[in-house]
Short mmCIF file of C-alpha atoms in Angstrom, two decimals:
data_model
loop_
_atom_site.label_atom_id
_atom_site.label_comp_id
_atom_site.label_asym_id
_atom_site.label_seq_id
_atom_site.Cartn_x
_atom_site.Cartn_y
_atom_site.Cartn_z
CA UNK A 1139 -5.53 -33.08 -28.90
CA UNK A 1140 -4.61 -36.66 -28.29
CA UNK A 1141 -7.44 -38.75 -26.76
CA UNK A 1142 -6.08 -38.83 -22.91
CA UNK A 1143 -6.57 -35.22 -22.62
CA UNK A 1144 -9.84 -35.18 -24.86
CA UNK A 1145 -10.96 -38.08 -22.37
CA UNK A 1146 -9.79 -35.76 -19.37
CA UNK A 1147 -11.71 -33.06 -20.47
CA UNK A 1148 -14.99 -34.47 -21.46
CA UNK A 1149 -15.08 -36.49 -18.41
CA UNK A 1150 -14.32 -33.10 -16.16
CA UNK A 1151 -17.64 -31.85 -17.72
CA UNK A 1152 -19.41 -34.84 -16.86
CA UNK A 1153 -17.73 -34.63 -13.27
CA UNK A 1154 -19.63 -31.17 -13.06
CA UNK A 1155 -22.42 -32.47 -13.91
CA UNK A 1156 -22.42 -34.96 -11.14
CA UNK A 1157 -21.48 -32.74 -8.49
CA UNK A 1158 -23.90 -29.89 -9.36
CA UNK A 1159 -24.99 -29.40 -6.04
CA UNK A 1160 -21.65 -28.44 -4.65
CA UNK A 1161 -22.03 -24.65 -2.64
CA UNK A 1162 -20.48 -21.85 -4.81
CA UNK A 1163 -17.14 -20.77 -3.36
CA UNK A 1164 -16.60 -17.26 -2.38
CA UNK A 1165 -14.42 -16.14 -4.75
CA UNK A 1166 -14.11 -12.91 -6.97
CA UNK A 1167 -15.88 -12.91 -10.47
CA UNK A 1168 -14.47 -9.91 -11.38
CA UNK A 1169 -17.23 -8.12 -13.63
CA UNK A 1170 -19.55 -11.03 -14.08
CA UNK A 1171 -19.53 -11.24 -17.99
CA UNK A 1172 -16.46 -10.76 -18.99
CA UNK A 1173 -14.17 -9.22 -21.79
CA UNK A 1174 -15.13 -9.46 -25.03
CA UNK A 1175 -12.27 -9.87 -27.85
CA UNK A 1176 -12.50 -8.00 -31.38
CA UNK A 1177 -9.94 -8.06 -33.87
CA UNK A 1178 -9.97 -4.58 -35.07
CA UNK A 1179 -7.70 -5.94 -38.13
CA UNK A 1180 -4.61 -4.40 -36.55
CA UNK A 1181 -2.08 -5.51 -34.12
CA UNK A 1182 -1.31 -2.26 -31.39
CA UNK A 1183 -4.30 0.33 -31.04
CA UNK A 1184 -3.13 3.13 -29.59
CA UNK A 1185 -6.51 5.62 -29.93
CA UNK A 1186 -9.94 5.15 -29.27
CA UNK A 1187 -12.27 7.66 -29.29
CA UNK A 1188 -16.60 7.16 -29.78
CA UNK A 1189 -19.31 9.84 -31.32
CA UNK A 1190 -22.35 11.09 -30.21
CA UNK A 1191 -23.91 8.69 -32.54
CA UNK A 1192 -21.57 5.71 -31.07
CA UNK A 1193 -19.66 5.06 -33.58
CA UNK A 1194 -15.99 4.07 -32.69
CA UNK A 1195 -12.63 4.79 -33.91
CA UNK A 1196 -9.48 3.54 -33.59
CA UNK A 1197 -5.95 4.33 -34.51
CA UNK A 1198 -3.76 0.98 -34.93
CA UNK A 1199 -0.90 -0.45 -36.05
CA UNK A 1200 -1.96 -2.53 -39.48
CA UNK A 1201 -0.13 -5.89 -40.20
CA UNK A 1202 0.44 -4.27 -43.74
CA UNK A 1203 2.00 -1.09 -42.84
CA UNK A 1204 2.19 1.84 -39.95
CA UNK A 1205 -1.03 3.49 -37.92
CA UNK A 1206 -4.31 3.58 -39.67
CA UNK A 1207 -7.56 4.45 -38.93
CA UNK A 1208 -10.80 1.84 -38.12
CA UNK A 1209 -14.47 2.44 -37.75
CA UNK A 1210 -16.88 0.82 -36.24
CA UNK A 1211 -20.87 0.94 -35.87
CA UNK A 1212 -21.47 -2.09 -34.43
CA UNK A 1213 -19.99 -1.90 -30.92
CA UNK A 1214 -16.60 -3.32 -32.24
CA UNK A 1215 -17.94 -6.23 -34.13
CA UNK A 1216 -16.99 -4.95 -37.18
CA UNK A 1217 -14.53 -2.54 -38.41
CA UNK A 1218 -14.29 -0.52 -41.30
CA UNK A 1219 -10.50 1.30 -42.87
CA UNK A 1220 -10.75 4.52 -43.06
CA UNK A 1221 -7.35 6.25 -43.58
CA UNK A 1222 -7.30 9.01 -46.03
CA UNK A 1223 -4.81 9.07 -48.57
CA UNK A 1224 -2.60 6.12 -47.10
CA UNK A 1225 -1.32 8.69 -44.46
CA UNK A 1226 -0.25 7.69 -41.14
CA UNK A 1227 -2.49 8.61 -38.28
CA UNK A 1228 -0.60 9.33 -35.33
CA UNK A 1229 -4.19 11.23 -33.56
CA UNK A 1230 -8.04 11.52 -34.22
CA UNK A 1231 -10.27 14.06 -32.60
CA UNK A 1232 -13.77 13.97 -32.96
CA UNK A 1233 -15.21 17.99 -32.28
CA UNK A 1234 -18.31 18.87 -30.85
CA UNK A 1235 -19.83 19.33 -34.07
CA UNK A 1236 -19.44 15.51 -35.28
CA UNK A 1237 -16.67 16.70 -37.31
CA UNK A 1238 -13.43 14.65 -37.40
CA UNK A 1239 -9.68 15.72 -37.59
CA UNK A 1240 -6.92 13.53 -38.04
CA UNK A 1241 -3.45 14.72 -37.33
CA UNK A 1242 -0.64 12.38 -39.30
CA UNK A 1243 3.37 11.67 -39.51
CA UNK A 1244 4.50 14.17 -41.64
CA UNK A 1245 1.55 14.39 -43.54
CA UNK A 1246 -0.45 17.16 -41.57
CA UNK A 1247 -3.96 17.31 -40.74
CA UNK A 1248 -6.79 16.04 -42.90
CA UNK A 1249 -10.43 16.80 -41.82
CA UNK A 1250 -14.05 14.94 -42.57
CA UNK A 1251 -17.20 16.25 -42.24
CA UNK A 1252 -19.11 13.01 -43.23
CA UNK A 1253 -17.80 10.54 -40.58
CA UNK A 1254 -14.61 9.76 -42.83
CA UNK A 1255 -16.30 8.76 -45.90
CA UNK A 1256 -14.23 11.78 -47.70
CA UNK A 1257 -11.70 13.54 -46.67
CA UNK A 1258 -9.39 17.17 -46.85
CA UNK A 1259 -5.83 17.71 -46.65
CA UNK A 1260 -5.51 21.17 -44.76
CA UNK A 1261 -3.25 22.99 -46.80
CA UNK A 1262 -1.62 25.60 -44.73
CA UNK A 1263 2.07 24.83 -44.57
CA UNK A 1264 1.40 21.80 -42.09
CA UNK A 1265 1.14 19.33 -44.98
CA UNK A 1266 5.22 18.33 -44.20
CA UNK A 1267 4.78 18.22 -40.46
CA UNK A 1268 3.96 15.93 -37.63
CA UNK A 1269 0.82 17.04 -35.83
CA UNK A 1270 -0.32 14.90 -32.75
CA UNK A 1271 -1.93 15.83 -29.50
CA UNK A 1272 -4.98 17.85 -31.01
CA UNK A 1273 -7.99 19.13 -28.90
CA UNK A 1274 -10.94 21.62 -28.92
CA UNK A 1275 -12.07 24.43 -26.44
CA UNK A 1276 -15.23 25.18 -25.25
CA UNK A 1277 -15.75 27.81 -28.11
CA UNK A 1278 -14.47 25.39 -30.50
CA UNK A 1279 -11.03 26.57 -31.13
CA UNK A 1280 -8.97 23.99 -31.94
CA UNK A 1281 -5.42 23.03 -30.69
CA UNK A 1282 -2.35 20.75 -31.74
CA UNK A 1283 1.39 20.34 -31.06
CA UNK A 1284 3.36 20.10 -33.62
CA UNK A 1285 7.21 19.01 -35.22
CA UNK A 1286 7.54 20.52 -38.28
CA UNK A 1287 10.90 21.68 -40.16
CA UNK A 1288 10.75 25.48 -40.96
CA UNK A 1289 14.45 25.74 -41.09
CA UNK A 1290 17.31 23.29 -40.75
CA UNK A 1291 16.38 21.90 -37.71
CA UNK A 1292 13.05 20.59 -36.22
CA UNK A 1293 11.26 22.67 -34.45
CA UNK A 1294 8.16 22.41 -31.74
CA UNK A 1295 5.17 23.98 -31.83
CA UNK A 1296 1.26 24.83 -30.33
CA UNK A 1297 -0.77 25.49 -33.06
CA UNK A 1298 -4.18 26.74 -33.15
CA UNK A 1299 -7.70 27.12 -35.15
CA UNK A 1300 -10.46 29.63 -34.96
CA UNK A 1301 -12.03 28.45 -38.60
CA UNK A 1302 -12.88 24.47 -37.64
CA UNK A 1303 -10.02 23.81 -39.19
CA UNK A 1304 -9.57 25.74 -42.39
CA UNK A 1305 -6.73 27.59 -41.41
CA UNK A 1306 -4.16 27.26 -38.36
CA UNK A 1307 -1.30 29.55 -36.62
CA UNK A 1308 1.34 29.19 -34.37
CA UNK A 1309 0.05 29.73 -30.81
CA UNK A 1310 2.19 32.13 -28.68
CA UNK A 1311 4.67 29.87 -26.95
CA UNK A 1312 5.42 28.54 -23.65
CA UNK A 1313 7.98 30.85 -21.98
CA UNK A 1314 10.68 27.93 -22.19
CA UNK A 1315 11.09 26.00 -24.73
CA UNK A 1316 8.55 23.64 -25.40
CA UNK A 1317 9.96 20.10 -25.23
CA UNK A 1318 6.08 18.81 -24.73
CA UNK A 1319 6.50 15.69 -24.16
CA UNK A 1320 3.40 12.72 -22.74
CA UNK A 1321 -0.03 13.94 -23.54
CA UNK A 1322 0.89 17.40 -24.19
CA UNK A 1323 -1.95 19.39 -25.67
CA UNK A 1324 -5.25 19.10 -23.27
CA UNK A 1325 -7.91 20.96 -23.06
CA UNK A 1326 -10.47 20.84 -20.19
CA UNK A 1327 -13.51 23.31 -19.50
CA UNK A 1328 -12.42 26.35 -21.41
CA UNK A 1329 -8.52 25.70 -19.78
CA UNK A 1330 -5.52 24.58 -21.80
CA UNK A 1331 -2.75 22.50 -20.65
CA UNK A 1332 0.48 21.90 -21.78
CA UNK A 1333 2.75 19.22 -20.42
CA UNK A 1334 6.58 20.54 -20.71
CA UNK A 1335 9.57 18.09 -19.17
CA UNK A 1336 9.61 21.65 -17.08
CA UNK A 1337 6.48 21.08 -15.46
CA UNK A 1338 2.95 21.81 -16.46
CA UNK A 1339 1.54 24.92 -18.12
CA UNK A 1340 -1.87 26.40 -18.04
CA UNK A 1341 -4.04 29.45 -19.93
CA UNK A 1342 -7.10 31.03 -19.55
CA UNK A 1343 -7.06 33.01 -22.35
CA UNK A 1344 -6.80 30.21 -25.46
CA UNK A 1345 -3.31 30.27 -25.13
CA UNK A 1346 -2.15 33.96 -25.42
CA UNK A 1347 -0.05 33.72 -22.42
CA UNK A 1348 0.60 30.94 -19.89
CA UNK A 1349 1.48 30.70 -16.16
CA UNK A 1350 3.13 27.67 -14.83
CA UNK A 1351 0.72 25.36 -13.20
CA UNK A 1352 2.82 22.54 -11.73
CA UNK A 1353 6.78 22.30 -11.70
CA UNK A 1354 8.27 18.93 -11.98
CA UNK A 1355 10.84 16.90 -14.19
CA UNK A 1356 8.40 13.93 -14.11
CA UNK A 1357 6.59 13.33 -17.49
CA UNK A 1358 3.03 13.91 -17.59
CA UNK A 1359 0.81 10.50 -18.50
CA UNK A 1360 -2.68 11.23 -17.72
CA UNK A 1361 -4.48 14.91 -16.83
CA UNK A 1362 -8.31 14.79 -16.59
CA UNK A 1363 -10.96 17.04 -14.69
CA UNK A 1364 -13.86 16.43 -13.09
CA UNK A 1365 -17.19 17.91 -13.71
CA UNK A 1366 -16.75 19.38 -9.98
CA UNK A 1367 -13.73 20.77 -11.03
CA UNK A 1368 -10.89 18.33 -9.45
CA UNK A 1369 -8.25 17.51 -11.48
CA UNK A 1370 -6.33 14.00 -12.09
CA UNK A 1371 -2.83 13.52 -12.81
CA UNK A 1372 -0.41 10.62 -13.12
CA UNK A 1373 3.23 11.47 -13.60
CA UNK A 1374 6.07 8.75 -14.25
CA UNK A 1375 9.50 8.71 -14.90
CA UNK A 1376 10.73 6.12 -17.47
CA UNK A 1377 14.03 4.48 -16.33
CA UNK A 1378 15.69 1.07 -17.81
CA UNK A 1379 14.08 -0.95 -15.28
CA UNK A 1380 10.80 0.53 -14.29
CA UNK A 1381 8.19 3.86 -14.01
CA UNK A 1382 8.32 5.50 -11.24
CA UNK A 1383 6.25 8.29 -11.08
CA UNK A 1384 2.93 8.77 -8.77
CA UNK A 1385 -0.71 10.14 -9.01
CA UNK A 1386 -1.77 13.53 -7.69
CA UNK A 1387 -5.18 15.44 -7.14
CA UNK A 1388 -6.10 18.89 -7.43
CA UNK A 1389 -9.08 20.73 -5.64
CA UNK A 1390 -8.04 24.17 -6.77
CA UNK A 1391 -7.13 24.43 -9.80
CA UNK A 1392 -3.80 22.95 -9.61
CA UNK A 1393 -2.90 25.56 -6.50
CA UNK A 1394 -2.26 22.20 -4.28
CA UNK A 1395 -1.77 18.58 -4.74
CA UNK A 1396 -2.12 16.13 -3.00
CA UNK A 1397 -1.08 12.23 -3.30
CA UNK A 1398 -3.43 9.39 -4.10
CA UNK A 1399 -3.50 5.60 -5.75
CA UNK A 1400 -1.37 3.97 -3.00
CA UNK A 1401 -3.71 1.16 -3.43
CA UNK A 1402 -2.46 0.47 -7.24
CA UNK A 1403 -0.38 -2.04 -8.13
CA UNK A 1404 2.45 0.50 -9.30
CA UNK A 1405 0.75 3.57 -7.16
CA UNK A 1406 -0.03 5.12 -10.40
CA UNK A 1407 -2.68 4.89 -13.11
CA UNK A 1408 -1.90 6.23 -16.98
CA UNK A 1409 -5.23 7.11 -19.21
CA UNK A 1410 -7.14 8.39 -16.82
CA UNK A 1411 -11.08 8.84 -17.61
CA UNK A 1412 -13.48 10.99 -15.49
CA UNK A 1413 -16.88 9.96 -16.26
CA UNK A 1414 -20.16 12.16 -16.01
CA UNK A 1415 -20.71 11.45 -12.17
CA UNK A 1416 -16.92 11.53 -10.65
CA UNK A 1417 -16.52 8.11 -11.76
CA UNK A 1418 -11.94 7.29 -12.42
CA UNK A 1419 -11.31 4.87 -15.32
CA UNK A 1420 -6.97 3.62 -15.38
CA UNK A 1421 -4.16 1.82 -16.37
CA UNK A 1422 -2.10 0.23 -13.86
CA UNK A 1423 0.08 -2.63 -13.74
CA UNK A 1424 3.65 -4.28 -12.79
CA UNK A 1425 6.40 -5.47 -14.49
CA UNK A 1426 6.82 -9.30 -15.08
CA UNK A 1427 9.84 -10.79 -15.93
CA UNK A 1428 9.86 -9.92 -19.64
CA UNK A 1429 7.39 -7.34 -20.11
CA UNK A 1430 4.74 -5.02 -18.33
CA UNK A 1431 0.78 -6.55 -17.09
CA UNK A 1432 -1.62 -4.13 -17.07
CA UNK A 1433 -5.33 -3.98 -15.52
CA UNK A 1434 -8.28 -1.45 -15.65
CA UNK A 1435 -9.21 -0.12 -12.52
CA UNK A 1436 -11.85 1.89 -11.54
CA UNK A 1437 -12.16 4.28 -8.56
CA UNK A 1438 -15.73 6.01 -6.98
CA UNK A 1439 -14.08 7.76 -4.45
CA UNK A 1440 -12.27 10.39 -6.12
CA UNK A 1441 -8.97 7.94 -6.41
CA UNK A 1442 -8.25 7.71 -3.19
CA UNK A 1443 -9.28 3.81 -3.46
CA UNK A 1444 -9.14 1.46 -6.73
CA UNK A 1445 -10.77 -1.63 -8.06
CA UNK A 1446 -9.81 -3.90 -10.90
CA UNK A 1447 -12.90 -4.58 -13.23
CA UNK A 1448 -12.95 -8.16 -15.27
CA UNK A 1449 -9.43 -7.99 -16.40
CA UNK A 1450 -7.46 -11.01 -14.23
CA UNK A 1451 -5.95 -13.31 -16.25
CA UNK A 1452 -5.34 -11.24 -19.88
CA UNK A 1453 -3.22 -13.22 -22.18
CA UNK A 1454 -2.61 -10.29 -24.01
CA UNK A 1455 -1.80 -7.77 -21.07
CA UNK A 1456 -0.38 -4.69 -22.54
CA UNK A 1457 -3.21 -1.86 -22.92
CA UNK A 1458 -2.02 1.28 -25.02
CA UNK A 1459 -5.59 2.69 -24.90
CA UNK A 1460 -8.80 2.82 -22.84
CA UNK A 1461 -12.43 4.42 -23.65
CA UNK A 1462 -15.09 3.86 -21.00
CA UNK A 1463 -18.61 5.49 -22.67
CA UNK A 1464 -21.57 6.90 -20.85
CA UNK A 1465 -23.55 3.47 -20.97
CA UNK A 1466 -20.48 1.81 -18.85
CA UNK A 1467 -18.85 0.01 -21.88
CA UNK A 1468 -15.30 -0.39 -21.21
CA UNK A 1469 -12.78 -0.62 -24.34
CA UNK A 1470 -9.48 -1.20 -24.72
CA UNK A 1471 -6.64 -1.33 -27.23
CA UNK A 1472 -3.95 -3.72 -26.67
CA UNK A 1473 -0.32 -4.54 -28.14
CA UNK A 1474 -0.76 -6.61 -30.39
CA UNK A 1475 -3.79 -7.83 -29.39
CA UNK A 1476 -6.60 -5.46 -31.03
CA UNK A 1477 -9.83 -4.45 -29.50
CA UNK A 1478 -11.64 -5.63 -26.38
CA UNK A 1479 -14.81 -4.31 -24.96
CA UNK A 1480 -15.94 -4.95 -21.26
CA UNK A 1481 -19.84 -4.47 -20.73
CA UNK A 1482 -20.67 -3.99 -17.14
CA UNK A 1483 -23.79 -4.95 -16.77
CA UNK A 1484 -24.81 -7.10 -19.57
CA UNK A 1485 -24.47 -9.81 -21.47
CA UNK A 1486 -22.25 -11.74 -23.25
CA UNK A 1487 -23.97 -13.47 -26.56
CA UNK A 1488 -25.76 -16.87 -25.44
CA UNK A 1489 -26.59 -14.85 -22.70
CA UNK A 1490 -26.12 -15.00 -18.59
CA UNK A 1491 -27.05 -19.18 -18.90
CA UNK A 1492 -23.64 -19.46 -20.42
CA UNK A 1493 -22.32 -17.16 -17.67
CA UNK A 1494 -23.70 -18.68 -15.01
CA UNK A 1495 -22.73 -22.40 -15.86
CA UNK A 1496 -19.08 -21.13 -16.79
CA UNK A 1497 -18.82 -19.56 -13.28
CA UNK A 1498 -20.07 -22.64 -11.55
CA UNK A 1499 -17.33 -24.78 -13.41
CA UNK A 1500 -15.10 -22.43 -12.20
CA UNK A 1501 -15.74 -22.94 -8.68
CA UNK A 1502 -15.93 -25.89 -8.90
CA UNK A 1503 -12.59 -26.60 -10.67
CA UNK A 1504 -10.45 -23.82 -9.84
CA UNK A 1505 -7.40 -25.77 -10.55
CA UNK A 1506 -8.39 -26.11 -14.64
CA UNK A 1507 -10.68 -22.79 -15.01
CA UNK A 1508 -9.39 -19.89 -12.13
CA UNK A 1509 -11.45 -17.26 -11.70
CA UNK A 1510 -11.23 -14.15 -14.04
CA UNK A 1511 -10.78 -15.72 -17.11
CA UNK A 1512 -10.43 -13.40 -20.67
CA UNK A 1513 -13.89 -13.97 -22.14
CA UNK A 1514 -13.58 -13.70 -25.86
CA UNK A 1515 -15.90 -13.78 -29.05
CA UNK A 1516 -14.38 -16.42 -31.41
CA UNK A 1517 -16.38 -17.15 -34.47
CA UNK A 1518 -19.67 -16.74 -32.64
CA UNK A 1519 -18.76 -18.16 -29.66
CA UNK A 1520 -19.36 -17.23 -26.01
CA UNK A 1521 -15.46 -18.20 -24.63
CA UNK A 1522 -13.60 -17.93 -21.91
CA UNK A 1523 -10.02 -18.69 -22.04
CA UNK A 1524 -7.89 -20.00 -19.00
CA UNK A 1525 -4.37 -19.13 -19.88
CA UNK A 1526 -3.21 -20.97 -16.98
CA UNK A 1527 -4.45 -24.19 -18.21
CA UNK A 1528 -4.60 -23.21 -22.01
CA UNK A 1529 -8.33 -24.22 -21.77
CA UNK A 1530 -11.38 -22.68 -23.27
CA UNK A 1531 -14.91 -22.90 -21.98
CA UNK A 1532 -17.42 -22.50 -25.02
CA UNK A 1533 -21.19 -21.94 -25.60
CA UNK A 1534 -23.20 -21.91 -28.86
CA UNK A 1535 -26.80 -22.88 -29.97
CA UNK A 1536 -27.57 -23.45 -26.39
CA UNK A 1537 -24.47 -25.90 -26.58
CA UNK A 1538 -21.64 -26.66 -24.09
CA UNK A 1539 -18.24 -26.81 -25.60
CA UNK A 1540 -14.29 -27.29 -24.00
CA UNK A 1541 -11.38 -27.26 -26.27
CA UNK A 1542 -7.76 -26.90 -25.84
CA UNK A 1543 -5.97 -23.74 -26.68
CA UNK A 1544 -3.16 -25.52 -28.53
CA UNK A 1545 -4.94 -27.42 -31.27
CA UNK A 1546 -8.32 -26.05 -30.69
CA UNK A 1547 -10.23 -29.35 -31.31
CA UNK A 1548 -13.86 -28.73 -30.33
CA UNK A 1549 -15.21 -31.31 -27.97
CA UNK A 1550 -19.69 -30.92 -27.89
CA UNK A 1551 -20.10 -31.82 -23.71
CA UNK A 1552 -23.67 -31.53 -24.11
CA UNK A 1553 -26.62 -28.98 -23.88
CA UNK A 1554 -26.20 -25.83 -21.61
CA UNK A 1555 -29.65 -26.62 -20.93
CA UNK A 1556 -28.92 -29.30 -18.50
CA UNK A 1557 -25.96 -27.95 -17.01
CA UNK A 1558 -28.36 -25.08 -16.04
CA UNK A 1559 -30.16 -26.06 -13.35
CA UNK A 1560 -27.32 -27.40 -11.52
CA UNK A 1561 -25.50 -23.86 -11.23
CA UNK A 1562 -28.20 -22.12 -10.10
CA UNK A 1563 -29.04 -24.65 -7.13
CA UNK A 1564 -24.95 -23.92 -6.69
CA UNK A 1565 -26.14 -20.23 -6.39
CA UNK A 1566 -24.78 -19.30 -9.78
#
């Protein structure tokens, strides 16, 4: 950092200082504290799923080799490897008795009933096959598609549990052939889908015979329901230049659709979550001119309107997976990016002081720190990076910090304590 810009800086802080009494512009905050960055020691996490007990997991791609498997107690501070027997994780499902079931590439399914301290290869001819997409019923059968080789060619399959595991068969089939392709195994209230590039199947009856539910070439992203019963799809066709593909809802059991998400950036939303009272959880985004930008929105009217929560501004912008638990936490897995957790309606460390004197020098200075900044945990740190600027606003030990994203040289502005009163006579 040469000493102009150090000079700049410092004396923008002290330029805040003096004009604490400016009015607070009306501007969005987004969620009000943030998104919080944890390296989850692995570049792409494509999975992650929480416990009763709240323990996380997470499926990601490790710097040192393909998809492994991460725990975490702590919220995401902290993360613990877990993979069994260096296999490659390709799916984790956590069943309703706190048991845990990986399915792997090639390796088959290995199963833990101590939170993944130890675990068991199932050894039932699946031990040379792919086995992805698993779920469990409502009587706690469990489900999984798999690519195996029985013969000389590969071959597609539903396979299914009545023992927790123990032992698994082949499902009666689709009446096409398979082809499952997006999602394709989910289960939902005693129903199982299966998403075919011939449309989407359905059974009542734990998949002894299935009707078709939905007809359509487009691929199947996201399929949730509702605890009233409606159901959530997002559909999308993948062609060299963009998605194109649309969101539908369901009031009777898939009878009738109808169209919804026109207010999303692409009209569509992938990982859909329903929460316990109706609330939508998605993915949507456009494409820039290199690569895709994706948001989390958030819908309370049944998706017929959508809201992006804390998100403007992501350096790292491309989310492979979202969890939203019942407390409201919002996490997501990013390429090559890791972990980040949203909490709506907390918090970040150093508390809201930190909060509310970042958003004041926010309004203040739009130019150097726009409004819905990535707000990231670096060594202990309360941050907020500006990517526009390639600025970070700091707080620690009741300290105000700036530094420069380039060559991160810390500059101490002064005590957070005295920039303090002058936000909240701003309104902050």
């Amino acid at each position: 950092m040469t000493l102009t810009y150090r000079s700049f800086l410092t004396g923008l802080l002290v330029l805040l200082l003096a004009l604490g009494d400016a009015q607070a512009q009306e501007t969005w905050l987004g969620s009000s504290h943030g998104l919080l960055s944890i390296e989850a020691y692995s570049s792409t996490v494509t999975q992650l799923v929480v416990g009763k007990d709240g323990t996380l997991y997470a499926v990601g791609e490790n710097p040192l080799g393909g998809p492994r498997l991460f725990k975490s107690t702590d919220k995401g501070e902290s993360w613990t490897y877990l993979t069994p027997v260096n296999a490659a994780i390709s799916q984790i499902l956590i069943a309703a008795d706190g048991a845990l079931y990986v399915g792997t590439f090639y390796g088959g399914i290995y199963t833990s009933a101590d939170k993944g301290a130890t675990w068991t290869l199932v050894k039932t001819g699946l031990e040379k096959d792919s086995v992805s997409f698993l779920a469990e019923d409502v009587n706690g059968v469990l489900y999984g598609f798999c690519l195996g080789f029985p013969g000389t060619t590969p071959e597609q399959r539903i396979i299914k549990s009545t023992d927790k595991g123990a032992t698994w068969t082949t499902a009666p089939q689709i009446p096409t052939e398979p082809k499952l392709v997006g999602n394709s195994i989910i289960e939902m209230n005693g129903e199982l889908y299966a998403n075919t590039i011939f449309g989407l199947w359905k059974s009542l009856d734990q998949g002894k015979t299935w009707q078709l539910a939905k007809q359509g070439e487009l691929t199947l992203a996201s399929l949730v329901k509702a605890p009233d019963g409606t159901l959530y799809e997002n559909t999308y066709l993948n062609t060299s230049s963009a998605w194109v593909g649309g969101m539908m809802r369901s009031t009777d059991s898939g009878a009738t659709w109808s169209a919804i998400g026109q207010s999303l950036p692409d009209k569509s939303a992938t990982m859909l979550t329903v929460m316990a009272d109706g609330t939508l959880y998605g993915i949507s985004g456009v494409y820039g001119e290199t690569t895709r930008i994706d948001q989390v929105y958030k819908s309370t009217d049944k998706g017929s309107t959508w809201t992006a929560i804390g998100m403007t501004g992501m350096r790292k912008s491309q989310i492979q997976s979202l969890l939203v638990t019942a407390d409201g936490t919002v996490y997501i897995g990013e390429y090559q990016g890791g972990v980040q957790r949203l909490e709506i309606g907390t918090n970040i460390n150093n508390g809201g002081d930190a909060d509310r004197v970042f958003n004041w020098a926010e309004a203040l200075h739009p130019e150097i720190f726009p409004r819905g900044p990535v707000t990231r945990i670096i060594s202990g740190y309360s941050t907020r990076y500006y990517p526009v600027s390639d600025t970070y606003l700091g707080a620690k030990n009741n300290h105000l910090y700036v530094h420069d994203g380039k060559l991160l040289n810390l500059i101490d502005v002064g005590l957070l304590g005295d920039f303090l009163p002058k936000a909240q006579a701003a309104g902050f």
